[in-house]
Amino acid sequence: MKSLKLADCLLTEVPRRLDSERPEGTEGRFVAVFSDSVRNGRFCGLASLTDRATHPGWIYADLVEHRVAHVLSFTDSVSHAMREMDRWDEDALPVLDREGGFVGLVTRTSILRALLQQESRLVRETHRLNREILHDKEQLASWTFRLANLHEASRTLLRVLSHTSLEADLLQHGIEALTQLLQARYGAIGILDEQGGLLNFHHTGMTDQQVAGIGTFPEGRGLLGVVIREDAVLRLPELSKDPRSAGFPPGHPVMHSLLAVPISRGGRGYGRIYLCEKWEGKEFTEEDELLAKSFANSLSLVLENAREMREMQKAQQHLDYLAHFDLLTGLPNRGLIEDRLCQVLANSQRHGRKMALMFIDLDNFKGINDTYGHAAGDALLKALATVLSGVLREGDTVARLGGDEFIILLPEVDSVQDVATVAKKIVVAVREPIRLPEFDHETCVTVSVGISMFPDDGNTPESLMSRADVAMYHAKSVGKNAFRFFTTSQNVVVQQRLRLEIHLRQALARGELFLEYQPQIDIRSGRVVGFEALLRWTNEELGGVAPLEFIPVAEETGVIIPIGAWVLHTACRQAREWRRQGHALKVAVNVSAWQIHHDAEFFNTLKQCLTESGMPGDALELEITESLMVQKTETTLGLLERIKGLGVRFAMDDFGTGYSSLSYLKQLPLDVVKIDRAFIRDIVHDQNDAAIVSAILAMTRHLGLTVVAEGVETQEQVDFLKDHGCQEVQGYYYGPSISASDFAVSWLNSPPSGKNAAEM
Ligand code: C2E
Ligand code: MG
Ligand code: MG
């Protein structure tokens, strides 16, 4: 408060008189006396009532003559004025300006009045301030109350969140609390998905039916559209009057005041909060907006946390899934099946039951992968998983160990026969042609199944797994496409196979391989027309190993490629040698399907062999088998055609043992069909075999193919074959496979002797 000034106490309306005048009865307590002029004249002094009463006859000049010295300056303080009045014992003192001009008069009363006025102003001001303070206090109390409420609401939200993952509950409670807090009639929260579509809508103040009855505007229209589009706060006293308003959609109750705030965090919009119709027709205030924003902020935090938690849960679930399932097939993986095996085993032990474990391996999966590509391989594994799952009963488990290996667990089996039935079902089901829709292709595959059983073959997961594995190898070694139960002797077989594989990898380099030659005879003339080159392997440790034993291993390990090339070169060189000596024999070389599919250099090797030996192409006959047809592709057929272009002939070896489809004969560029020796063996005694062989002979003649009968051992067989139109024969009746030098002695340099001489 400012301090009191002399000017505040000044009385300016003082009667003014000339010094020459005489006082009159009507004048006030004090009269200011001037000489010359009452306006501009010199101030002479104050004449009081007492002065006038004491000397009623005097003029003013006489009355004020002795007083003029006691004056105050305009700039003096009030306290100085008081002191001066005390000092001179005056009730009033004149106040002069700097030039000595009369300004007014200060009296004790005027000072007192001024003081009182100031006091009263002070009181009024204090009152006003008190009222303001009170108001502020009330405001503060209300804010504190609301903030406490909001805080409590937020805490409720967080509590709800920590105890429930039900976001819906949380949002519903949240919007109810906020609507109440901000004294709105209607409240709603709209939660949006990442694309901005409405995910869910929580509301209060309206029933579900009412909300359902509200129509919608085309997207983005209306004020709520503005809130969504602009991610901005809207606070309107009368929402229909906003120029952006498109009115209310059909069925919407009319509303006036609106407060809408976005719920967003870190640039991601989670949704909007809408509050409408503040109580008693009031408007939403700035504080309401602040509160709603603060609420939206807490909510966004909660929603973000919930989203992060969901993402973490999803990631965790995915990790859990990866830890237990095979991504490609969706089957349990090794880890899960091992766990399950432990459980099942413990159960079986407790209840004294049998259980079986099957180890399944796809035959020649590598070939399919390499031929058609990994995508096709994957599709095949998926299809296989479906086939395997389809065969099983409830309670059985199929899992993928990795690659083309699967495991099946039969937790409750009564007998070995039951298990054999399931295994047979598996082998048969897999053999059905499998369609790979993505590749518009049908393929035929087979599996080998090894089986171990609890308690006979082991009582730990490890022993059962390894024995089923051994049995599976055994199934492979007996020709694949089969199932085998574990037997103790198989352990030995597996060891042997391993040893064989190790030695075979070095056989070529160590010169342990050689060829023998078996004559092929024209059945009519009995003359040798060619020879089949047959591969032989003698190893220091293993001794002589039969081709049927080591060739599958060579194929599985891939060493068939260098070995096959070596066979071709060696056989062609031999043929050239004999040609040089004047014996124009054709040479038949066995070629494994593996070479055709996987030896990228196969064509070049062939060309080189022909050039090197100077042999005409048609003197070389490649014996292929029906297994080639399993992976018949454009590439394979193209390669066969290119080889055909060199003049080289193709023979279908072991005809009758495989898929035996005559349609294959038409699809391949064949010249010769070799009837397998299994049919020739009983041809004379077994009517069935006789019928099959005559049918093959009739058919091949019809197709213009030459027929060679293999494994001919007796004269009766020769007779039968000759009668039925077979052109060429090969077998012990004429001679076994022998070394090149023996062949030269027996068949080239001297006329044939022994049994085979009979026909000459
Ligand atoms: P294959 O091509 O059918 O060869 C004929 C097999 O029958 C040969 O067995 C031969 O010794 C045998 N054999 C010949 N005449 C008679 C007979 O009168 N009675 C009986 N019981 N058997 C006879 P080997 O040499 O053990 O060859 C077995 C298979 O091994 C061959 O069957 C062929 O598929 C494969 N093989 C042989 N050499 C090669 C080769 O260089 N490359 C490839 N990929 N496979 C080969
Ligand atoms: Mg052959
Ligand atoms: Mg054969």
PDB file of C-alpha atoms in Angstrom, residues 223 236-245 256:
ATOM      1  CA  LEU A 223     -16.681 -33.393 -35.724  1.00  0.00           C
ATOM      2  CA  LEU A 236     -16.870 -26.623 -27.876  1.00  0.00           C
ATOM      3  CA  PRO A 237     -19.769 -25.047 -26.002  1.00  0.00           C
ATOM      4  CA  GLU A 238     -22.200 -25.816 -28.829  1.00  0.00           C
ATOM      5  CA  LEU A 239     -20.932 -28.447 -31.148  1.00  0.00           C
ATOM      6  CA  SER A 240     -23.618 -28.057 -33.784  1.00  0.00           C
ATOM      7  CA  LYS A 241     -22.486 -24.470 -34.316  1.00  0.00           C
ATOM      8  CA  ASP A 242     -18.940 -25.361 -35.232  1.00  0.00           C
ATOM      9  CA  PRO A 243     -18.449 -24.793 -38.963  1.00  0.00           C
ATOM     10  CA  ARG A 244     -16.850 -28.228 -39.252  1.00  0.00           C
ATOM     11  CA  SER A 245     -19.895 -29.920 -37.757  1.00  0.00           C
ATOM     12  CA  HIS A 256     -24.331 -29.407 -26.979  1.00  0.00           C
TER      13      HIS A 256
END
